[in-house]
XYZ file of C-alpha atoms in Angstrom:
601
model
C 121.499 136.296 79.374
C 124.263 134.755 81.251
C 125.547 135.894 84.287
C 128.865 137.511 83.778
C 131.755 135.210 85.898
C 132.520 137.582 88.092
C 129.246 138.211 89.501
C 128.403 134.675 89.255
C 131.201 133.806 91.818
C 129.910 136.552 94.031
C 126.295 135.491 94.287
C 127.365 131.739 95.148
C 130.299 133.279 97.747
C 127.628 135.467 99.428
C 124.940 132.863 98.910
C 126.723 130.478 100.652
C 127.849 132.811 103.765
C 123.952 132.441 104.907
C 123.986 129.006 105.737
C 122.486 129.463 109.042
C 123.154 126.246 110.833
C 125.785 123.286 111.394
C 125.016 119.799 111.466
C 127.130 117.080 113.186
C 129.503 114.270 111.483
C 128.515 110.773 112.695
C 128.871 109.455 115.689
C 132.462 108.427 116.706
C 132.984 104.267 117.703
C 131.439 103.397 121.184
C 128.655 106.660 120.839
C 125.204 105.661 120.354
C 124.090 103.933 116.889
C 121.135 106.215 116.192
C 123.170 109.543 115.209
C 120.742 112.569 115.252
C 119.130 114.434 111.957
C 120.671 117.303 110.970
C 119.312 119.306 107.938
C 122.806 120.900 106.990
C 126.493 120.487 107.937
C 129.865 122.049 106.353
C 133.271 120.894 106.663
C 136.378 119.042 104.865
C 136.786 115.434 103.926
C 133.605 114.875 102.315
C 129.566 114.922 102.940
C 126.904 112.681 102.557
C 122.920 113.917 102.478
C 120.194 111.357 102.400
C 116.599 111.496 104.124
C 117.872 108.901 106.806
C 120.605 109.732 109.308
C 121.826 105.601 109.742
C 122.420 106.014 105.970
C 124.314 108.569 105.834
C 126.164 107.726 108.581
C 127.165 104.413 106.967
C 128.326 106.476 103.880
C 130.447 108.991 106.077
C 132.140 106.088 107.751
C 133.593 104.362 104.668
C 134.379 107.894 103.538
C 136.532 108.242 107.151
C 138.078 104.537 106.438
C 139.645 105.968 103.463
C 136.788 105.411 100.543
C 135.854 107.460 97.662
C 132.457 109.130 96.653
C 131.174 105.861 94.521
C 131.606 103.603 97.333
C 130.345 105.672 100.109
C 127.341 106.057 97.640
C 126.803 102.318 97.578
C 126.913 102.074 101.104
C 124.592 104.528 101.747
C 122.381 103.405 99.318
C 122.601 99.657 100.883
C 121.380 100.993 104.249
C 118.591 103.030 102.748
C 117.378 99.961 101.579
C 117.339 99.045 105.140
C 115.827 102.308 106.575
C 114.292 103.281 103.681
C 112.494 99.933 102.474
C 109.669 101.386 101.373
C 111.127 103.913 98.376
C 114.203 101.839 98.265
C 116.211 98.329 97.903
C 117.806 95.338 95.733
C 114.236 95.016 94.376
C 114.133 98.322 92.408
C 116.675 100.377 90.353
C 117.736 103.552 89.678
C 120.155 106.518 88.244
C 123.408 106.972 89.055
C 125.563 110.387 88.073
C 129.309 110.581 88.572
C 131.887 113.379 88.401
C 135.520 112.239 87.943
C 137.793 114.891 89.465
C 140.688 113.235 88.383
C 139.421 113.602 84.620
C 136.710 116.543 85.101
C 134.310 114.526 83.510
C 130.887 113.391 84.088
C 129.504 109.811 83.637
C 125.993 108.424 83.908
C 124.550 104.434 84.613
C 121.087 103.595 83.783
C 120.283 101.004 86.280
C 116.488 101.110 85.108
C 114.285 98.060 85.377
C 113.151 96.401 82.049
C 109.840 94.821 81.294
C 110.059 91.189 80.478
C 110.934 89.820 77.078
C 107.387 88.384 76.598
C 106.027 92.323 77.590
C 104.408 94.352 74.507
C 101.986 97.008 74.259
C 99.176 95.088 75.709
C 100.783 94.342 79.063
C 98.522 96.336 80.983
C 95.296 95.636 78.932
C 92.410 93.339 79.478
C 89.763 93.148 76.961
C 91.322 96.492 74.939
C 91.012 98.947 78.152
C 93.188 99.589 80.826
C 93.539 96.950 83.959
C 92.901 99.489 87.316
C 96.106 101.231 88.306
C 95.645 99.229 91.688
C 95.454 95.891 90.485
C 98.763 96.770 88.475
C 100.615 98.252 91.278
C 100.129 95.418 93.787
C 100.904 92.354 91.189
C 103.719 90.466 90.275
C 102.357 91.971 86.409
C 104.332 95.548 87.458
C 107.470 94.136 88.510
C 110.470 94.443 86.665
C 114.164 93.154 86.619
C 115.258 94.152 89.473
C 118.267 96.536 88.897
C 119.969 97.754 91.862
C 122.716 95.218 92.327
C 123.842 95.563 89.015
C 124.272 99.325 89.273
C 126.565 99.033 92.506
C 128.739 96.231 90.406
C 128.779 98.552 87.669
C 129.688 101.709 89.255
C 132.321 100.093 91.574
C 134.126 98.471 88.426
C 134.194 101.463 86.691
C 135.360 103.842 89.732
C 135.090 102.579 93.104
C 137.829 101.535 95.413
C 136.221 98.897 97.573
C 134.678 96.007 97.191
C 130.942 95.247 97.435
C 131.540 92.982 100.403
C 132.446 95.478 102.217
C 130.387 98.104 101.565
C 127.802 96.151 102.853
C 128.519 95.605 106.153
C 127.347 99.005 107.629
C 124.062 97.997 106.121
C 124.123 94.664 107.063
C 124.932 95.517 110.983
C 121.888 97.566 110.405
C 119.576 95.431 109.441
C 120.599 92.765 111.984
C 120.881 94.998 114.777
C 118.013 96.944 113.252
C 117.088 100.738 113.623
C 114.829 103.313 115.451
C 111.143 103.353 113.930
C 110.443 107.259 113.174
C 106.774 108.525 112.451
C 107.672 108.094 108.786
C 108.435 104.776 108.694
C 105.099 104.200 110.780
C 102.764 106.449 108.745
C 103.864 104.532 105.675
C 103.337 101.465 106.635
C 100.155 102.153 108.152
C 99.226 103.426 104.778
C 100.217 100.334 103.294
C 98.692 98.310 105.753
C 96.078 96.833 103.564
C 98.009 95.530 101.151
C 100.447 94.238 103.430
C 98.513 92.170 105.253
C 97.504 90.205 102.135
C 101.204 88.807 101.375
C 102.260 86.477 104.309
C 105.998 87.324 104.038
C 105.305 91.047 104.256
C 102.912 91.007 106.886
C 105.405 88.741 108.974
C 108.086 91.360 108.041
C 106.596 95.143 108.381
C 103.106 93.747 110.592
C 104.862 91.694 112.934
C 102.025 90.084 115.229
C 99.255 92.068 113.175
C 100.240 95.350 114.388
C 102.232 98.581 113.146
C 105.594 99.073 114.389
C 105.425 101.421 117.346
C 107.927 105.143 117.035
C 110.776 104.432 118.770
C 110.543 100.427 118.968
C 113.825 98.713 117.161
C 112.997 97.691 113.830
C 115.169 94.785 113.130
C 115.170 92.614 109.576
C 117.295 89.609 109.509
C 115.951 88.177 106.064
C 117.665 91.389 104.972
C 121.027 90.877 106.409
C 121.657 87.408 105.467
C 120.881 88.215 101.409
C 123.162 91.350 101.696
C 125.576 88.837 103.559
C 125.220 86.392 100.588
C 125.787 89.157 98.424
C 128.437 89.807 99.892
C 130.153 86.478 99.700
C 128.650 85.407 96.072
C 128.491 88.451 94.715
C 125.402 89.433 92.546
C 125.106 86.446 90.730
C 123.340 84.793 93.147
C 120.177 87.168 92.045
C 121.147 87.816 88.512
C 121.879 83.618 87.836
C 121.439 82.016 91.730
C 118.879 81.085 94.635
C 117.833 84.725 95.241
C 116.867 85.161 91.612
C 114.913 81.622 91.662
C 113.072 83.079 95.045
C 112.309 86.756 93.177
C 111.005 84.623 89.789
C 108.813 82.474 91.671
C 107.361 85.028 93.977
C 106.695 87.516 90.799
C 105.081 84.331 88.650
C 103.415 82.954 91.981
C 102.946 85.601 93.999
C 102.065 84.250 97.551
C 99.004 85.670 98.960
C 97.602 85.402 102.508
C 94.540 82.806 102.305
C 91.252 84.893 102.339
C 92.483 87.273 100.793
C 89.955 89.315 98.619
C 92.038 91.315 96.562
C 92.891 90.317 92.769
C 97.148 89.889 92.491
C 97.799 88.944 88.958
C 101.091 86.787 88.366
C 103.879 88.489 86.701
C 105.866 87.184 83.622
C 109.910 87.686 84.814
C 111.815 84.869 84.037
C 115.019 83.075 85.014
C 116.154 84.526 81.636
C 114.967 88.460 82.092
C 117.085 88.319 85.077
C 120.542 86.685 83.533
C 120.070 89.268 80.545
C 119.702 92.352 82.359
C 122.281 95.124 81.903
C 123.242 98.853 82.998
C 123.744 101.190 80.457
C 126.596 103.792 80.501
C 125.199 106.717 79.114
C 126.631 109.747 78.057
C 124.648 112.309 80.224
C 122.895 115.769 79.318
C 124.778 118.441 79.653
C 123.367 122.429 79.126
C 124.652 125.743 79.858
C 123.333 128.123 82.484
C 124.540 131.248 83.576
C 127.757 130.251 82.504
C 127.602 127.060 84.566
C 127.618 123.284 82.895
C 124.325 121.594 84.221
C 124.629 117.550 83.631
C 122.008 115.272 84.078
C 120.265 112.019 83.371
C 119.382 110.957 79.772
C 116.624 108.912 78.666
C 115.300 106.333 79.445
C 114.853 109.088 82.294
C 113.393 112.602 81.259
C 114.709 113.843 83.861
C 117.926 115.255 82.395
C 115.779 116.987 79.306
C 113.249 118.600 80.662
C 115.144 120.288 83.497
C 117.489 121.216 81.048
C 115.180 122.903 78.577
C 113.485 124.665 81.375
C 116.772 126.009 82.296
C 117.374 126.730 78.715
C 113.936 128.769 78.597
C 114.868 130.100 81.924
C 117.665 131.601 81.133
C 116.187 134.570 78.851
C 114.575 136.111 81.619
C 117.268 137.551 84.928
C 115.237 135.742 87.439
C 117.323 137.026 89.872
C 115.886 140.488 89.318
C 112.041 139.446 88.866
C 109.667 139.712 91.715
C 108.999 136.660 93.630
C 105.277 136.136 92.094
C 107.392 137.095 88.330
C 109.620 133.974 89.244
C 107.152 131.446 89.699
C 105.089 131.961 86.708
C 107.638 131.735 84.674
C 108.908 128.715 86.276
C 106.020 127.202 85.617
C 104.742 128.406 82.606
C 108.620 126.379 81.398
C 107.350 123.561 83.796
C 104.196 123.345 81.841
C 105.802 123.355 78.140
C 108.815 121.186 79.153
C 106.463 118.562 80.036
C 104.690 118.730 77.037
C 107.247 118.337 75.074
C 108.571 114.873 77.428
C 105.442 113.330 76.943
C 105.477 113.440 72.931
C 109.382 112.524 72.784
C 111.044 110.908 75.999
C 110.869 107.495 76.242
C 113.500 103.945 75.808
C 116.002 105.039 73.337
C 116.445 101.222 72.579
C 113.155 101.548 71.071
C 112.014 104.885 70.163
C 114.211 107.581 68.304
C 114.459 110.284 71.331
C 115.515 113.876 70.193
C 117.662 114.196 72.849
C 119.938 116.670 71.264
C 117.183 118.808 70.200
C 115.099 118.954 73.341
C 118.277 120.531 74.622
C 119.130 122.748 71.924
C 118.864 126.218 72.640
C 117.272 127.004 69.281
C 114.550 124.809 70.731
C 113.988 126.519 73.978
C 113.732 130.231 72.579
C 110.975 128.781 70.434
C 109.178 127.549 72.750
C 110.230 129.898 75.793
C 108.309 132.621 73.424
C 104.938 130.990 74.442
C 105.471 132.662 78.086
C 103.931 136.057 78.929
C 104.090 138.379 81.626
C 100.338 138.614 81.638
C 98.912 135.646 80.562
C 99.151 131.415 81.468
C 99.105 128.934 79.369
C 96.480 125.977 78.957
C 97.284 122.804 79.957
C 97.044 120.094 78.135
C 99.671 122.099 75.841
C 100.829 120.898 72.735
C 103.956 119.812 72.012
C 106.902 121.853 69.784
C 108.883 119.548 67.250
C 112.653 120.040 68.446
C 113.484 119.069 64.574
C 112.232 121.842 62.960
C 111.399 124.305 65.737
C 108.581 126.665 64.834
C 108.743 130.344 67.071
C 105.959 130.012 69.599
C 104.485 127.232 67.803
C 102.662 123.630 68.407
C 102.303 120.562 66.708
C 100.327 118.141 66.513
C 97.905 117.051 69.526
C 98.090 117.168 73.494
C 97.868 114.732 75.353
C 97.602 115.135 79.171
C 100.214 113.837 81.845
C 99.627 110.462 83.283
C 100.002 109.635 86.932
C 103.325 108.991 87.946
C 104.260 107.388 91.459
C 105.591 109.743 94.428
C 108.268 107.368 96.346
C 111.926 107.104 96.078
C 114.634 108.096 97.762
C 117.760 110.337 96.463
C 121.240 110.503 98.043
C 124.632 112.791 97.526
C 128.053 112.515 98.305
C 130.843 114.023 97.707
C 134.789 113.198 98.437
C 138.186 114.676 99.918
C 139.525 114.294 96.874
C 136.495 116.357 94.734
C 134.480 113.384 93.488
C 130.984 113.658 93.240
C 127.810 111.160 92.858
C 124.390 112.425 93.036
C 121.875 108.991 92.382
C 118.221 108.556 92.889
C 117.138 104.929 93.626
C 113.499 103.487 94.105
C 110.767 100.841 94.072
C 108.579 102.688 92.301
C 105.156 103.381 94.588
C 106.110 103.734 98.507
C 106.036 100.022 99.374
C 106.320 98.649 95.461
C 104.106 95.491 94.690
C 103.869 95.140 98.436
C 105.105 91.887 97.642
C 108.485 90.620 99.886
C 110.596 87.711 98.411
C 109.744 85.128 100.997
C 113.027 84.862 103.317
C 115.060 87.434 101.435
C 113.825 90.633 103.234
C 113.090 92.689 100.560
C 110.234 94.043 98.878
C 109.903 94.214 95.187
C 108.858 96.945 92.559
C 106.546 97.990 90.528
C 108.187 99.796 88.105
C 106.194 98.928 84.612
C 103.253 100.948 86.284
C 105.514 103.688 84.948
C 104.940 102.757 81.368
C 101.860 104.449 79.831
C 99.245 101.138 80.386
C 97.597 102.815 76.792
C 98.179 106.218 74.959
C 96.808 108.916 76.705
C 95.403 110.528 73.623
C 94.872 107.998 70.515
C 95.813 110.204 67.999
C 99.017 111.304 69.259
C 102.112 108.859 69.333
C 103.134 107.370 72.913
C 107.011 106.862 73.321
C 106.330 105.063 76.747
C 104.131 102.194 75.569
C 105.545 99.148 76.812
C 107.590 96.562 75.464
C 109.741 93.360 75.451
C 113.246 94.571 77.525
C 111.755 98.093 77.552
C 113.133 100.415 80.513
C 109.567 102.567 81.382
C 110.498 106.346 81.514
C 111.243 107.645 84.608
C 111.318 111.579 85.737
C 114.545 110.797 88.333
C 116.477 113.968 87.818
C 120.057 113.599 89.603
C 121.896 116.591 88.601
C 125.403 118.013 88.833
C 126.305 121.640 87.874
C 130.006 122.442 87.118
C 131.968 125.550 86.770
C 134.730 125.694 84.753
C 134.839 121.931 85.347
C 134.768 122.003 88.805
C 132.167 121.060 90.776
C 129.626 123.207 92.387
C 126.749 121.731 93.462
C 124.851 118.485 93.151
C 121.426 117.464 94.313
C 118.166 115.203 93.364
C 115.016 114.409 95.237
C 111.853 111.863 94.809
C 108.680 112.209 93.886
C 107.923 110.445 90.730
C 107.215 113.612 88.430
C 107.818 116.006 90.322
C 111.061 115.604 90.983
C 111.515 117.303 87.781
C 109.969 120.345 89.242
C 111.644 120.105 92.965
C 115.263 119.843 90.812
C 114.445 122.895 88.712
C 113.073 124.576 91.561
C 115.723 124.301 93.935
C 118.534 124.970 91.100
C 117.402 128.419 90.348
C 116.245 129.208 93.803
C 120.188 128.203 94.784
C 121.476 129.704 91.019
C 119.321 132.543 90.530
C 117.771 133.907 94.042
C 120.507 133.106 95.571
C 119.550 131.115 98.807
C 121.875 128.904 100.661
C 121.277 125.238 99.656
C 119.534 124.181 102.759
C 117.382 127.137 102.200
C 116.563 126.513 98.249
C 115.603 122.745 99.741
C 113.328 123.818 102.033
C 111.583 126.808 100.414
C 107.622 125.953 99.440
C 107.533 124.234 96.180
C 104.988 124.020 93.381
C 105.000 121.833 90.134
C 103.404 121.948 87.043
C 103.427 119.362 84.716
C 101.255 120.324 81.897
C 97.823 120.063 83.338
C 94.778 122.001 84.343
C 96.238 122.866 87.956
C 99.463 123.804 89.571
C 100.500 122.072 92.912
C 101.613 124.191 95.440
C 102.485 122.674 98.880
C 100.870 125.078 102.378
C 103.900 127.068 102.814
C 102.501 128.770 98.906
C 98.749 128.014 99.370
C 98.540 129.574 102.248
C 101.091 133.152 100.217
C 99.834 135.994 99.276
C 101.860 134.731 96.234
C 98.605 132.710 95.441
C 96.773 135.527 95.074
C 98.558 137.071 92.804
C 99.205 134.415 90.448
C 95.172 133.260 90.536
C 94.691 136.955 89.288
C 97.586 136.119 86.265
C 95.021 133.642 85.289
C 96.870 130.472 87.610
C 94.630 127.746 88.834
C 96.041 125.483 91.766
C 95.659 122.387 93.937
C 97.357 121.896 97.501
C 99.697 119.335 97.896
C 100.830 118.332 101.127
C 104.442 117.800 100.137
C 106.419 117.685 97.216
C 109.812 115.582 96.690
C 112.344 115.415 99.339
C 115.531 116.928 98.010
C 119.604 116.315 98.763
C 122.320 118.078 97.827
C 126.176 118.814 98.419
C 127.952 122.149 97.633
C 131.414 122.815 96.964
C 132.714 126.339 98.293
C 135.344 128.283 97.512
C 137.472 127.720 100.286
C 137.306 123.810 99.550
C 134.586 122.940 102.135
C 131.715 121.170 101.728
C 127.709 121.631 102.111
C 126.067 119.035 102.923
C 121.837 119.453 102.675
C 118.721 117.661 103.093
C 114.907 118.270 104.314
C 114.396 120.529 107.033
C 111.024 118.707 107.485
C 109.966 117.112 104.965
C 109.896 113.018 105.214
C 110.362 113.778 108.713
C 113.417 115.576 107.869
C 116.770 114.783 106.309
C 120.922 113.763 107.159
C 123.140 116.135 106.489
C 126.547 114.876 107.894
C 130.613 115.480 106.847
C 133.158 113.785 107.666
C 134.995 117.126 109.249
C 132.438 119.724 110.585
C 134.190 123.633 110.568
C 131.536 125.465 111.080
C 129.411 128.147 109.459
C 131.297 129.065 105.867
């Protein structure tokens, strides 16, 4: 039942009154370059949250020079690809999600990689079985067209207010000036080491001399800032149809490995003409109702934007504001569980298979399947999936098919303008590092993307939609989400973690929505994720609950997980103020910043 409007308001007014703590704009000219992490931060003039406080900071200063929401965005996301090289970069691709103010309307870009035109069904098969998800990941055979650039042209064309050029230059200072190393950034490459050290250009790059970069040593990558300084004068032509695309087609066909090396890197098949015909795709995004809010997402080729939005949908029949907090989690997973059942069967490229988009998010839909949920009983994974055509009340069809493996990097950023603008856009490599495999003088590392096709059905007998194939875009789970009321914005946010990012979205919407924590608070608060199989994740802070407990005696089984996604988000209050809201820990923590602080709400 939806909340009435009245006490809607008054459980986000009262919610937001217990932010407990105010994070810092960034640093004013002449102060020093490294501006400190701050989780959360509220103010006027407009916020940007990201997991890395350089990046934000470039995003708040083109917001200061007079810049709207899209551009700041690009910025940001050009100096993550400096800080955050590893789960970001021109090499990779992503979702972007747009609210207009000036209109009231939302807008989506798929700036998803595509498999080559020679890819089919096969590309990850050798003799009729699977290749080892290894030998895929660190190849030029999982790379796709890179994406990136063409987002950032496309989302500046349609609504930005600088050019590209410029927007660059915060992350180009930052790469040639470079950046503090954090135990992040050193933990990550030290579990990439391996790897690393078998491609001379990354080695070079990330293992200068053979050795991991030391915490608080200046990471500096020059490569980096003269192809964003290209870029910048060329525009991205010189990758999509110049030298930088020759350099990534060679190194994907060719890939350069160290001599010695004992580790099989099978050539890729981009060509010259894969990169020249790639595209972004407007979409029009998903949009659902909940609680009398309008929740918009990403369509496919992500699943992100249907599956949180038929959880909501299933969601919303039970007042999970008044259910215990052991009542609240099963039943957000128990709609985890059957909203990923239902994504495997039917999310995938809409260029090439017919996605039930509209009935995935149907309500009819939901209340058939949301009637598979008890109070007293759990569900067995692998589920079945409904048929959102002809929905049958607590019903299954066909076979299950269990959840593949899906890649835990990525990176997510938010921002929001002084004039109510809005972008919320998840960007990635795919695995944290990609291929492993840096472009040779360029600076950047590229993806491996097409490991997030299905490499062969998971179950023969029931139909894959995320087989690959010739200019396919693999399905992704990236889930950037903004939630309107009455048009207006309230709150936007995203995270990575390959699948669960589904899970850390829905999560941290009804933990905002329903139990009514302050953002910050909803981001940090213990996670699990289900995604139809035999075991729940649940990260310590719920291991370690008496919350366990209880649900193993429902009949829940669980696994720990160390961490789960990494989640940003901006807020809109009712005084005109922003929110600004990243990891408390997590990924070492996250950069909250605005371009006004005011103090607590």
């Amino acid at each position: 039942m939806s909340l009435p409007a009245a006490r809607k308001l008054s459980v986000l007014a009262a919610a937001a009154a217990l932010v407990s703590s105010v994070g810092a704009a960034a640093p004013l000219p002449g102060a020093p370059a490294a501006p400190v992490k701050e989780p959360v931060a509220v103010g006027y003039g407009g916020a940007v949250a990201s997991v890395d406080a350089d990046a934000s900071a470039a995003g708040i200063e083109v917001l200061r020079d007079g810049g709207n929401a899209v551009d700041a965005a690009v910025a940001t996301a050009a100096a993550l690809g400096v800080t955050e090289p590893y789960s970001a970069g021109i090499g990779g691709g992503g979702y972007f999600v747009y609210y207009d103010a000036r209109s009231r309307t939302v807008h989506t870009v798929d700036g998803r990689e595509t498999a080559p035109r020679s890819a089919d069904a096969g590309l990850f098969l050798e003799n009729g079985k699977p290749i080892p998800f290894e030998e895929a990941q660190t190849s030029g055979l999982g790379v796709g067209a890179p994406a990136t650039p063409a987002t950032w042209d496309t989302v500046l064309d349609s609504w930005g207010s600088r050019e590209l050029g410029q927007l660059l230059e915060p992350a180009e200072r930052l790469a040639k000036d470079g950046f503090t190393v954090d135990a992040t950034f050193r933990s990550q490459t030290q579990a990439n080491q391996a790897r690393f050290a078998d491609f001379p250009a990354t080695a070079e790059l990330f293992l200068p001399g053979g050795r991991l970069p030391e915490v608080g040593s200046v990471f500096k990558n020059p490569d980096l800032a003269r192809t964003y300084r290209k870029i910048a004068d060329k525009g991205t032509r010189v990758l999509y149809r110049g030298e930088i695309g020759r350099d990534v087609v060679r190194t994907v066909r060719t890939p350069p490995v160290a001599a010695g090396a004992a580790r099989t890197v099978r050539p890729g098949h981009l060509t010259a003409r894969d990169l020249r015909s790639y595209d972004t795709i407007r979409r029009a995004p998903t949009r659902i109702s909940y609680r009398g809010l309008d929740v918009y997402g990403m369509a496919p080729s992500s699943s992100g934007g249907t599956s949180v939005g038929q959880a909501l949908n299933m969601l919303e029949r039970t007042e999970l504001s008044e259910a215990s907090p052991a009542g609240h989690l099963h039943r957000f997973i128990e709609a985890s569980r059957i909203a990923f059942a239902d994504r495997g069967r039917w999310v995938g490229d809409p260029a090439f298979e017919s996605v039930p988009t509209r009935g995935l998010l149907s309500q009819r839909f939901a209340d058939a399947r949301s009637c598979l949920i008890k109070d007293d009983a759990v569900l067995t994974s692998p589920l079945a999936p409904g048929d959102p055509g002809t929905p049958v009340a607590c019903g299954t069809t066909g076979q299950a098919a269990p959840t593949p493996r899906d890649a835990e990097s990525t990176t997510h950023l938010t921002v929001a303008d002084k004039w109510g603008n809005v972008v919320a856009y998840t960007l990635t490599i795919e695995s944290t590092g990609g291929s492993g495999i840096t472009v040779p003088g360029r600076g950047f590392l590229l993806n491996n993307e097409l490991t997030d096709f299905s490499f062969a059905p998971a179950n023969p007998a029931v139909h894959d939609p995320n087989l690959p194939g010739p200019g396919k875009r693999p399905r992704s789970s990236m889930s950037p989400t903004i939630v309107l009321d009455d048009g207006r914005p309230v709150l936007a946010l995203g995270s990575p973690g390959g699948a669960t990012i589904i899970t850390t979205v829905l999560q941290t919407l009804t933990g905002r929505l329903d139990r009514g924590l302050p953002l910050v608070e909803a981001i940090a608060a213990p996670r699990a994720s289900q995604r139809n199989q035999t075991t729940t994740e649940l990260e310590p802070g719920l291991w370690n609950s008496p919350l366990r407990g209880e649900l193993e005696r429902l009949g829940h089984a669980f696994r720990q997980n160390a961490e789960i996604g990494a989640a940003t988000g901006v807020e809109r209050l009712r005084d005109g103020r922003w929110v600004a809201a990243a990891e408390k820990v997590r990924r070492g923590g996250g950069s909250a910043m605005v371009v006004r602080p005011s103090g607590t709400p």
